[in-house]
Short mmCIF file of C-alpha atoms in Angstrom, two decimals:
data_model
loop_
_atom_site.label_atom_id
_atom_site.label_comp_id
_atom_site.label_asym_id
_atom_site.label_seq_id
_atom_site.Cartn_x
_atom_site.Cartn_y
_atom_site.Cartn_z
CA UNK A 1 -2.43 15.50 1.77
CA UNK A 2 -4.34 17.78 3.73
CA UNK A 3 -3.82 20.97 5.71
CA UNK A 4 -2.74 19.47 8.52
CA UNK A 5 -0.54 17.47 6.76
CA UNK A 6 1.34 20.12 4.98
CA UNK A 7 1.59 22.05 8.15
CA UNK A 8 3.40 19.08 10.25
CA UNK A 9 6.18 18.82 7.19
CA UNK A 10 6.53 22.13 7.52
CA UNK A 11 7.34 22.30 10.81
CA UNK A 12 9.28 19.23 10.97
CA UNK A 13 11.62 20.50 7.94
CA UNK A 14 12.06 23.79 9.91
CA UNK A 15 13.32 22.04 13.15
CA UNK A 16 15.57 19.82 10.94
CA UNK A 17 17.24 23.11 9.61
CA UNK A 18 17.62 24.20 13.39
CA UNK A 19 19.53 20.60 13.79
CA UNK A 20 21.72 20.81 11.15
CA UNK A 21 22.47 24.35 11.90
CA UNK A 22 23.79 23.41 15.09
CA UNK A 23 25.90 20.52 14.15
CA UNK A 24 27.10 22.89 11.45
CA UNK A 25 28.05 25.30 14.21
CA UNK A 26 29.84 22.65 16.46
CA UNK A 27 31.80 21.26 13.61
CA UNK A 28 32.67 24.50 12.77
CA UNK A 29 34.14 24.68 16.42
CA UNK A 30 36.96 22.30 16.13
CA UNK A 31 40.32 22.31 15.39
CA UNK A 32 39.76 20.61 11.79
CA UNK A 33 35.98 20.96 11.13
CA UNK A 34 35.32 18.56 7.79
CA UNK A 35 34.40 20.64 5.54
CA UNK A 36 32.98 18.07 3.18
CA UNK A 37 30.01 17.38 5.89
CA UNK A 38 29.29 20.62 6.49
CA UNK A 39 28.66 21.02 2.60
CA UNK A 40 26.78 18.06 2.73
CA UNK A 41 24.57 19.53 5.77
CA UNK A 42 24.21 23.21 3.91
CA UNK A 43 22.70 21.34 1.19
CA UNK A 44 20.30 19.09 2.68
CA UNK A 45 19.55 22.40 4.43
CA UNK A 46 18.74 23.80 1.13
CA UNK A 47 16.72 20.81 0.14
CA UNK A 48 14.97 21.25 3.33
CA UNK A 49 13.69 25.18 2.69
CA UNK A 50 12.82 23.85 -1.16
CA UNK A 51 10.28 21.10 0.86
CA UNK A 52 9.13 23.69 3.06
CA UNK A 53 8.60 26.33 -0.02
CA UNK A 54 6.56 23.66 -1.69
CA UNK A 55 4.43 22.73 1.29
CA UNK A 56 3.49 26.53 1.60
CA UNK A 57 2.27 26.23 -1.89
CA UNK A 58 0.08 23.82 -1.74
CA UNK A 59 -1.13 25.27 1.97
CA UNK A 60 -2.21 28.28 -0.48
CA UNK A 61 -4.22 26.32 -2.87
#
């Protein structure tokens, strides 16, 4: 992949995060948020920064 490449995951990943922050944020909202999606959404979160971490790695090389 090239720079350009690397740079368009990276900022795709970052406005994922922003999503699924904010549907975090609404769930968390209601009267009985499921807290068994949330989870779900903090860790594809977390998968999400490992992606962008990577990325920036190979940006450096």
């Amino acid at each position: 992949m090239g720079k350009k490449n690397h740079e368009k995951s990276i900022n795709s990943l970052q406005k994922r995060i922003i999503e699924h922050q904010q549907k975090i944020d609404i769930e968390l909202q209601k009267d009985y948020p499921d807290l068994g999606l949330i989870h779900h959404w903090q860790k594809e979160i977390l998968a999400f920064e490992l992606g962008i971490e990577k990325a920036k790695k190979r940006l450096r090389r």
